[in-house]
Structures are given as C-alpha cells and as structure tokens.
Tab-separated table of C-alpha atoms in Angstrom:
chain	number	residue	atom	x	y	z
A	1	MET	CA	103.327	139.904	113.702
A	2	ASN	CA	105.946	137.647	112.194
A	3	PHE	CA	105.467	134.295	110.422
A	4	LEU	CA	105.684	132.187	113.585
A	5	GLU	CA	103.320	134.404	115.581
A	6	ILE	CA	100.700	134.467	112.819
A	7	THR	CA	100.769	130.718	112.191
A	8	LYS	CA	100.676	130.002	115.917
A	9	GLN	CA	97.623	132.195	116.378
A	10	LYS	CA	95.850	130.671	113.385
A	11	TYR	CA	96.759	127.110	114.372
A	12	TYR	CA	95.292	127.402	117.862
A	13	ASP	CA	92.242	129.111	116.420
A	14	ALA	CA	91.833	126.093	114.113
A	15	VAL	CA	92.140	123.510	116.899
A	16	LYS	CA	89.994	125.415	119.398
A	17	ASN	CA	86.895	123.687	118.056
A	18	PRO	CA	88.216	120.989	115.689
A	19	VAL	CA	85.748	119.218	113.422
A	20	PRO	CA	86.101	115.567	112.372
A	21	LEU	CA	85.736	115.723	108.601
A	22	MET	CA	87.376	112.585	107.210
A	23	VAL	CA	87.169	109.026	108.534
A	24	GLY	CA	88.970	105.899	107.424
A	25	PHE	CA	86.754	102.987	108.500
A	26	SER	CA	88.608	99.653	108.493
A	27	ILE	CA	85.488	97.574	108.193
A	28	THR	CA	87.361	94.250	108.365
A	29	ARG	CA	90.836	92.819	108.761
A	30	ALA	CA	89.931	89.953	106.406
A	31	CYS	CA	91.555	89.980	102.974
A	32	ASN	CA	91.624	87.860	99.814
A	33	LEU	CA	95.317	88.600	99.228
A	34	ASN	CA	98.422	87.957	101.314
A	35	CYS	CA	100.633	90.915	100.440
A	36	LYS	CA	104.200	90.637	101.691
A	37	LEU	CA	104.354	94.287	102.746
A	38	CYS	CA	100.855	94.621	104.210
A	39	GLY	CA	101.010	97.243	106.943
A	40	VAL	CA	98.121	95.753	108.935
A	41	GLY	CA	98.900	92.057	108.497
A	42	ALA	CA	95.483	91.517	106.945
A	43	GLY	CA	94.167	88.024	106.311
A	44	GLU	CA	91.697	86.684	108.832
A	45	PRO	CA	88.862	88.751	110.337
A	46	ALA	CA	89.686	90.477	113.616
A	47	GLN	CA	88.196	89.034	116.774
A	48	GLY	CA	84.944	90.808	117.589
A	49	GLU	CA	84.479	92.504	114.231
A	50	LEU	CA	81.371	94.646	113.942
A	51	THR	CA	78.146	92.983	112.863
A	52	THR	CA	76.027	94.672	110.212
A	53	LYS	CA	73.820	96.191	112.897
A	54	GLU	CA	76.808	97.407	114.932
A	55	ALA	CA	78.486	98.869	111.832
A	56	LYS	CA	75.323	100.844	111.081
A	57	THR	CA	75.359	102.153	114.663
A	58	VAL	CA	78.919	103.353	114.102
A	59	ILE	CA	77.923	104.991	110.808
A	60	ASP	CA	75.037	106.746	112.574
A	61	ASN	CA	77.494	107.984	115.203
A	62	LEU	CA	79.861	109.330	112.542
A	63	ALA	CA	77.041	111.009	110.628
A	64	LEU	CA	75.769	112.738	113.768
A	65	SER	CA	79.237	114.191	114.361
A	66	GLY	CA	79.069	115.910	110.976
A	67	ILE	CA	81.793	114.111	109.028
A	68	SER	CA	81.827	114.867	105.312
A	69	HIS	CA	83.802	111.889	103.956
A	70	LEU	CA	83.856	108.220	104.961
A	71	SER	CA	86.198	105.736	103.318
A	72	PHE	CA	85.709	102.002	103.812
A	73	GLY	CA	88.997	100.126	103.980
A	74	GLY	CA	90.445	96.996	105.505
A	75	GLY	CA	91.808	94.435	105.050
A	76	GLU	CA	89.739	94.224	101.941
A	77	PRO	CA	86.258	95.726	102.426
A	78	LEU	CA	84.756	93.908	99.453
A	79	VAL	CA	85.131	90.521	101.154
A	80	ARG	CA	82.382	91.507	103.598
A	81	GLN	CA	79.075	90.169	102.335
A	82	ASP	CA	77.266	93.240	103.667
A	83	ILE	CA	79.578	95.901	102.193
A	84	ILE	CA	77.044	97.101	99.606
A	85	GLU	CA	74.360	97.317	102.297
A	86	LEU	CA	76.694	99.299	104.543
A	87	ALA	CA	77.894	101.553	101.723
A	88	THR	CA	74.292	102.283	100.714
A	89	TYR	CA	73.397	103.056	104.327
A	90	ALA	CA	76.387	105.377	104.722
A	91	ALA	CA	75.780	107.184	101.423
A	92	ARG	CA	72.284	108.166	102.607
A	93	LYS	CA	73.717	109.879	105.681
A	94	ILE	CA	77.181	111.154	104.703
A	95	GLU	CA	78.010	113.514	101.854
A	96	SER	CA	80.884	111.510	100.356
A	97	VAL	CA	81.567	107.777	100.672
A	98	GLY	CA	84.528	105.929	99.174
A	99	ILE	CA	86.072	102.470	99.167
A	100	VAL	CA	89.736	101.434	99.185
A	101	SER	CA	90.223	98.054	97.508
A	102	ASN	CA	92.945	95.785	96.173
A	103	GLY	CA	90.835	95.411	93.024
A	104	LEU	CA	90.602	91.621	93.112
A	105	ALA	CA	86.797	91.552	93.415
A	106	LEU	CA	86.137	94.616	91.276
A	107	ASP	CA	84.552	92.984	88.247
A	108	SER	CA	81.978	94.870	86.179
A	109	HIS	CA	79.071	93.562	88.272
A	110	MET	CA	80.629	94.695	91.561
A	111	ALA	CA	81.489	98.096	90.074
A	112	ARG	CA	77.850	98.612	89.068
A	113	ARG	CA	76.647	97.586	92.537
A	114	ILE	CA	79.064	100.032	94.167
A	115	ALA	CA	77.867	102.832	91.902
A	116	SER	CA	74.230	102.020	92.667
A	117	ALA	CA	75.026	102.193	96.390
A	118	GLY	CA	75.875	105.892	96.057
A	119	VAL	CA	79.630	105.540	96.536
A	120	LYS	CA	81.502	108.491	95.019
A	121	GLN	CA	85.006	107.105	94.544
A	122	VAL	CA	87.010	103.894	94.693
A	123	MET	CA	90.764	103.752	95.220
A	124	VAL	CA	92.606	100.674	93.980
A	125	SER	CA	96.090	99.659	95.076
A	126	LEU	CA	98.870	99.531	92.497
A	127	ASP	CA	102.345	98.892	93.869
A	128	GLY	CA	104.405	99.501	90.764
A	129	ALA	CA	104.531	100.591	87.158
A	130	ASP	CA	105.134	97.062	85.891
A	131	ILE	CA	103.748	93.604	86.474
A	132	GLU	CA	106.842	92.248	88.216
A	133	THR	CA	107.058	94.981	90.860
A	134	HIS	CA	103.357	94.860	91.758
A	135	ASP	CA	102.923	91.082	91.610
A	136	THR	CA	106.057	90.435	93.674
A	137	ASN	CA	104.252	91.964	96.642
A	138	ARG	CA	100.619	91.116	95.936
A	139	GLY	CA	100.702	87.867	93.982
A	140	ALA	CA	100.740	86.656	90.384
A	141	GLY	CA	98.039	88.114	88.166
A	142	SER	CA	97.048	90.910	90.540
A	143	TYR	CA	98.507	93.709	88.368
A	144	ALA	CA	96.221	92.782	85.467
A	145	GLN	CA	93.242	92.671	87.834
A	146	VAL	CA	93.929	96.204	89.084
A	147	ILE	CA	94.091	97.551	85.525
A	148	ALA	CA	90.828	95.761	84.701
A	149	ALA	CA	89.256	97.097	87.909
A	150	MET	CA	90.035	100.701	86.932
A	151	LYS	CA	88.290	100.201	83.592
A	152	ASN	CA	85.269	98.606	85.300
A	153	LEU	CA	85.001	101.541	87.686
A	154	GLN	CA	85.180	104.075	84.887
A	155	ASP	CA	82.595	102.159	82.844
A	156	SER	CA	80.262	102.489	85.845
A	157	ASN	CA	80.920	106.251	86.029
A	158	LEU	CA	82.749	105.968	89.336
A	159	THR	CA	85.745	108.157	90.186
A	160	ALA	CA	88.771	105.868	90.270
A	161	ARG	CA	92.036	106.621	92.021
A	162	ILE	CA	95.313	104.726	92.191
A	163	SER	CA	96.763	104.129	95.642
A	164	PHE	CA	100.545	103.774	95.422
A	165	THR	CA	102.468	102.781	98.553
A	166	ILE	CA	105.984	104.014	97.972
A	167	SER	CA	109.044	102.319	99.433
A	168	ARG	CA	112.643	101.716	98.435
A	169	THR	CA	111.418	98.785	96.321
A	170	ASN	CA	109.520	101.029	93.901
A	171	CYS	CA	110.389	104.714	94.469
A	172	ASP	CA	112.334	104.824	91.207
A	173	GLN	CA	109.049	104.131	89.391
A	174	LEU	CA	107.237	107.224	90.697
A	175	PRO	CA	107.557	109.196	87.424
A	176	GLU	CA	106.081	106.214	85.553
A	177	MET	CA	103.260	105.912	88.102
A	178	ILE	CA	102.386	109.568	87.528
A	179	GLU	CA	102.165	108.898	83.793
A	180	ILE	CA	100.123	105.702	84.275
A	181	ALA	CA	97.567	107.645	86.281
A	182	ALA	CA	97.414	110.271	83.533
A	183	GLU	CA	97.132	107.598	80.841
A	184	TYR	CA	94.118	106.001	82.506
A	185	GLY	CA	92.591	109.350	83.411
A	186	VAL	CA	92.642	108.772	87.171
A	187	ASN	CA	94.158	110.584	90.127
A	188	LEU	CA	97.160	109.254	92.007
A	189	ASN	CA	97.371	108.949	95.776
A	190	VAL	CA	100.854	108.279	97.199
A	191	GLN	CA	101.408	107.097	100.745
A	192	GLU	CA	104.696	106.154	102.344
A	193	PHE	CA	105.529	102.596	103.310
A	194	PHE	CA	105.790	101.957	107.024
A	195	ALA	CA	107.221	98.774	108.499
A	196	ARG	CA	104.265	97.365	110.409
A	197	GLY	CA	102.039	94.316	110.093
A	198	ARG	CA	103.611	91.693	107.823
A	199	ALA	CA	106.261	94.253	106.905
A	200	ALA	CA	107.424	94.612	110.515
A	201	GLY	CA	111.203	94.637	110.771
A	202	GLN	CA	111.768	95.722	107.167
A	203	ASP	CA	112.907	99.217	108.105
A	204	SER	CA	115.469	99.172	105.305
A	205	LEU	CA	112.576	99.652	102.856
A	206	ILE	CA	111.559	103.013	104.384
A	207	LEU	CA	112.547	105.930	102.136
A	208	THR	CA	115.665	107.824	103.081
A	209	ARG	CA	115.325	111.534	103.747
A	210	ARG	CA	116.742	112.316	100.317
A	211	GLU	CA	114.330	109.963	98.572
A	212	ARG	CA	111.442	111.422	100.545
A	213	ARG	CA	112.493	114.972	99.668
A	214	ASP	CA	112.849	114.157	95.963
A	215	MET	CA	109.486	112.348	95.990
A	216	GLN	CA	107.644	115.270	97.557
A	217	ARG	CA	109.281	117.817	95.287
A	218	LEU	CA	108.213	115.846	92.212
A	219	LEU	CA	104.649	115.396	93.481
A	220	TYR	CA	104.398	119.069	94.428
A	221	LYS	CA	105.637	120.058	90.965
A	222	THR	CA	103.129	117.700	89.332
A	223	GLN	CA	100.296	119.171	91.384
A	224	ALA	CA	101.249	122.653	90.200
A	225	GLU	CA	101.273	121.499	86.574
A	226	ARG	CA	98.192	119.254	86.534
A	227	GLY	CA	96.040	120.535	89.379
A	228	ALA	CA	96.020	119.858	93.115
A	229	GLY	CA	93.343	117.178	92.772
A	230	SER	CA	95.440	115.070	90.406
A	231	ILE	CA	97.904	114.076	93.122
A	232	GLY	CA	97.398	113.281	96.779
A	233	PHE	CA	100.328	112.674	99.101
A	234	GLU	CA	101.494	113.011	102.675
A	235	ASN	CA	102.725	116.541	102.060
A	236	ARG	CA	104.344	117.285	105.377
A	237	TYR	CA	107.751	119.037	105.120
A	238	ILE	CA	107.091	120.397	101.620
A	239	ILE	CA	105.257	123.362	103.160
A	240	SER	CA	108.713	124.696	104.026
A	241	GLU	CA	109.290	125.138	100.258
A	242	ASP	CA	105.732	126.087	99.308
A	243	GLU	CA	105.761	129.892	99.223
A	244	LYS	CA	102.198	130.116	97.912
A	245	GLY	CA	100.947	127.879	100.734
A	246	GLN	CA	102.823	129.970	103.283
A	247	ARG	CA	101.231	133.167	101.964
A	248	ILE	CA	97.777	131.608	102.332
A	249	CYS	CA	98.551	130.435	105.865
A	250	THR	CA	99.675	133.904	106.942
A	251	ASN	CA	96.912	135.853	105.211
A	252	LEU	CA	95.101	137.621	108.038
A	253	ASN	CA	92.096	138.204	105.764
A	254	LEU	CA	91.501	134.457	105.605
A	255	GLY	CA	90.124	132.331	108.406
A	256	SER	CA	91.689	129.330	110.105
A	257	ASN	CA	89.328	126.690	108.762
A	258	PHE	CA	90.234	123.574	106.765
A	259	TYR	CA	90.264	125.375	103.416
A	260	ASP	CA	92.108	128.543	104.476
A	261	PHE	CA	94.847	127.258	106.747
A	262	CYS	CA	97.182	124.241	106.801
A	263	VAL	CA	97.616	122.546	110.189
A	264	GLY	CA	99.994	119.905	108.834
A	265	CYS	CA	98.936	116.402	109.840
A	266	PHE	CA	95.134	116.120	110.060
A	267	ALA	CA	95.062	113.266	112.605
A	268	GLY	CA	93.041	114.210	115.657
A	269	ILE	CA	92.161	117.596	114.153
A	270	TYR	CA	90.211	116.820	110.983
A	271	SER	CA	90.643	113.067	110.569
A	272	LEU	CA	90.414	109.805	112.465
A	273	PHE	CA	90.295	106.085	111.877
A	274	VAL	CA	87.859	103.450	113.096
A	275	SER	CA	88.934	99.861	113.697
A	276	PRO	CA	86.998	96.725	112.625
A	277	THR	CA	85.655	96.532	116.193
A	278	GLY	CA	84.525	100.179	116.359
A	279	GLU	CA	87.471	101.631	118.286
A	280	VAL	CA	88.539	105.187	117.430
A	281	ARG	CA	92.148	105.221	116.255
A	282	LEU	CA	94.818	107.719	115.310
A	283	CYS	CA	97.383	107.247	112.573
A	284	GLY	CA	100.086	104.816	113.673
A	285	GLY	CA	98.177	103.416	116.624
A	286	TYR	CA	98.811	106.165	119.186
A	287	GLY	CA	96.097	105.959	121.829
A	288	ASP	CA	94.815	102.571	120.640
A	289	GLY	CA	92.119	101.265	122.949
A	290	LEU	CA	92.048	104.474	125.003
A	291	LEU	CA	89.942	106.853	122.924
A	292	GLY	CA	86.608	105.055	122.958
A	293	ASN	CA	84.367	102.748	120.953
A	294	LEU	CA	81.757	104.224	118.636
A	295	LYS	CA	79.305	101.434	119.380
A	296	GLU	CA	78.591	103.102	122.709
A	297	THR	CA	80.329	106.508	122.886
A	298	PRO	CA	79.387	109.542	120.757
A	299	LEU	CA	82.254	110.692	118.570
A	300	SER	CA	81.375	114.281	119.459
A	301	LYS	CA	82.163	113.509	123.111
A	302	ILE	CA	85.453	111.773	122.292
A	303	TRP	CA	86.471	114.614	119.973
A	304	ARG	CA	85.668	117.242	122.588
A	305	ASP	CA	86.790	115.590	125.839
A	306	SER	CA	89.652	113.186	125.071
A	307	GLU	CA	92.817	114.197	126.927
A	308	ILE	CA	94.863	112.246	124.367
A	309	LEU	CA	93.470	114.364	121.551
A	310	LYS	CA	93.946	117.568	123.505
A	311	GLU	CA	97.599	116.702	124.049
A	312	LEU	CA	98.131	115.766	120.412
A	313	ARG	CA	96.758	119.150	119.294
A	314	ASP	CA	99.167	121.017	121.576
A	315	ARG	CA	102.196	121.853	119.417
A	316	GLU	CA	103.988	123.334	122.448
A	317	LYS	CA	104.640	119.730	123.503
A	318	LEU	CA	106.816	119.051	120.448
A	319	THR	CA	110.493	118.539	121.264
A	320	GLY	CA	113.786	118.378	119.384
A	321	ARG	CA	113.934	119.807	115.879
A	322	CYS	CA	110.139	119.840	115.523
A	323	GLY	CA	109.743	121.867	118.714
A	324	LYS	CA	112.155	124.511	117.418
A	325	CYS	CA	111.023	124.540	113.782
A	326	SER	CA	109.496	127.744	112.440
A	327	TYR	CA	106.993	125.633	110.487
A	328	ARG	CA	105.731	123.662	113.479
A	329	TYR	CA	102.223	125.145	113.346
A	330	ILE	CA	101.692	124.356	109.655
A	331	CYS	CA	103.584	121.056	109.620
A	332	GLY	CA	104.419	119.651	113.047
A	333	GLY	CA	106.152	116.640	111.548
A	334	CYS	CA	104.688	113.145	111.527
A	335	ARG	CA	103.604	111.984	114.957
A	336	ARG	CA	103.376	108.396	113.702
A	337	ASN	CA	107.069	108.452	112.819
A	338	ALA	CA	107.968	109.940	116.196
A	339	TYR	CA	105.808	107.459	118.093
A	340	HIS	CA	107.144	104.337	116.422
A	341	MET	CA	110.719	105.327	115.742
A	342	GLN	CA	111.475	107.549	118.733
A	343	LYS	CA	109.021	105.912	121.188
A	344	ASP	CA	107.649	109.378	121.975
A	345	VAL	CA	104.721	110.885	120.080
A	346	PHE	CA	106.031	114.414	120.749
A	347	ALA	CA	109.642	113.770	119.713
A	348	GLU	CA	111.126	115.218	116.548
A	349	ASP	CA	110.187	113.495	113.315
A	350	PRO	CA	113.280	111.446	112.362
A	351	LEU	CA	112.347	111.350	108.667
A	352	CYS	CA	112.202	115.097	108.002
A	353	TRP	CA	114.839	116.279	105.531
A	354	ARG	CA	114.666	120.009	106.234
A	355	GLY	CA	117.943	121.503	107.437
A	356	ARG	CA	119.807	118.197	107.422
A	357	SER	CA	123.396	117.950	106.243
A	358	GLU	CA	124.062	116.122	102.963
A	359	GLU	CA	125.378	113.010	104.719
A	360	LYS	CA	122.264	112.876	106.906
A	361	LEU	CA	119.942	112.844	103.886
A	362	ASP	CA	120.870	109.254	103.073
A	363	THR	CA	120.356	107.899	106.579
A	364	ILE	CA	117.489	107.350	108.990
A	365	ASP	CA	117.821	107.613	112.752
A	366	PHE	CA	116.110	104.540	114.231
C-alpha cells in the first residue's frame, strides 16, 4: 500500500469508535478583564449559566464517557465562587483536571486552594514578551500579575503553562516567548488568533500563510530540541514536513489509537467543548445548539449517534485543496477556518501554506 492508502485505512480505523478524551469546559462567560482581542467577548455571565448542581451533573456525564482530561476555562473560571468546589468534584472523577486563567486572581492563597482541589495544571495567558504588548490588550498591570501568578503556581507545586495567543500584533515576539517559558521553567502553549468575539472584524490581525509557516517551523524545531511536552501548538500543516511523524503514521505494526496515529484536528474525534449552559460544542462553533446538552443527554449517545459528528469525521467530504491533499487523513486542514472563512465546514482550509506560490504566502483568501 502507498502512503495515502495506509493513512486512509488507519484514519477510518481510528474514527470507527472515537473516544472523547479531552474537554474544554467554559464554565462561565463572566470575566474580570475586558481584553480588546477576546475571542469570546467575555464579560458578563451568559444567560442560563449552569448552577453548581447542574455543573456537577455535566461533570458526572463527562466522567461516565471516559474522558481523561478536563480543562475549566471561560471567560475567567476563577470568578465563579464555586470553582474550587467544582474542581475538587471533577478531580475525584477524572484523571487530569486543569484550569485556564488570565492570572488576575491567582494570588498565593488561590494557588494553594487550586492545588488542594487536586488540579494538575494551570495555564495562564501571556500575550507578549513585554509589558506594553501584553497590557495593550489586557489592561495596565496585567503583565506583572501573570508573572506573579506563575510564581505562585510553582510555589504551590502546580504545573504552570503559558498560553500565548499569536497574531500579527505579537508574532515577532515568538522567539522571546519561547525563552521566557524556558526562563520560568514552564511549558508554552501557542494558539492562533481568530477574529471572533470582541475581535470580530479584525481579520487583518490573522497570521499570513508565511507567518503561520514560519511559526510552526520554529515551534516544531523547538519541540525537537527541548522535548515535545515543552511546546504545544495547533500543529496542522507541519505534518507535511514531519518525516518522523509520517513514518509513525504509516507503521503497520502500530495501531490507530491516539498515541500511535495522527488524525490531524482532534475536534469531534478526541476532543470537544462544553458551553457555560452545558451545550456540546465543536471548535469554531460548528453545530452550535444542535449536538445536545449534557444536563440531559449522555455524551456517549451524542458521540455515537450525532449525524453532525459523523459527517465531520468523514474526510471524503473535504473539497478543494484539502480534498485532494495527500495528507488529508493525518491533517485534514482546520475546519474552523473553512467554516468561518469559506462558509463551508468541508471547504479547503484557506490558511494552509503547503504548495502555495510565493505571492500567495503573504495573502489570505477571505
């Protein structure tokens, strides 16, 4: 069999009985900051947000489905008065529990409470390598609070990570961000800016294809030098240049599970999101309100029976460049990009750099 035949066979073996492993639980839309580029427009609580009792029902539902990692996010999860109670409850039922925070409320007392709850890791948002870049988006004094938060987490023996949202406002600082993470002894997680929420309409801040390519090449190189766990990023496209990863994906002696085979984007295969009201979500909002609410519907049923999820897992539905790409079973492009920029979740990913001409690398097709 050739590369395409092997990866196709292994991909469909992987999605035959997909397992939800990782969940991002947006426990509230409330936030104690007013970031200019907030992708969810956080501020006030969402209408109908889960009560403590309802949130525990959702956690029970997730635990019964067999997830291995739950990450509380927002908004800002630490503004919920019951977050420690919910984190403690989740940590008793789920192997790994984390929190994503802006760091504003992460004083030494809160860090100790989080550690006592059984949380394994906390990711704090840092938007730049200097005070001006970060504070321009998040507000005066917030950079210093993030740095202090990382120290408080480490003093409480919690695993700290930096969450860096990369855009055209700060992409030139990526090498410095890598060194900052190393200096503080924490891992770096890089996610790409997307123009939604309060950032809606600011498409000019989305990385160009060239910037995205250069970013991923640097992060891939850093992973190779410092260990895969030191850097996390949305590593679609780079698989086309990752010969070691390709050899693993085509090794017929290895299975097609999460650790032996790369399916590209995890959404709807290994990962999902839960809204502040309990609705199951996919990255970018595809299928919002149509998948089901975990207050009343078992995740196992949604995961098994949802026609939306079945369609999303079918790579034969991909069109354009993605539908013809030899890496479609181990990448598949970003369906969020296709959905929001092409108005078709199965369209080609307009941000992929692979095979583009030089002049096309500096443009984006909106």
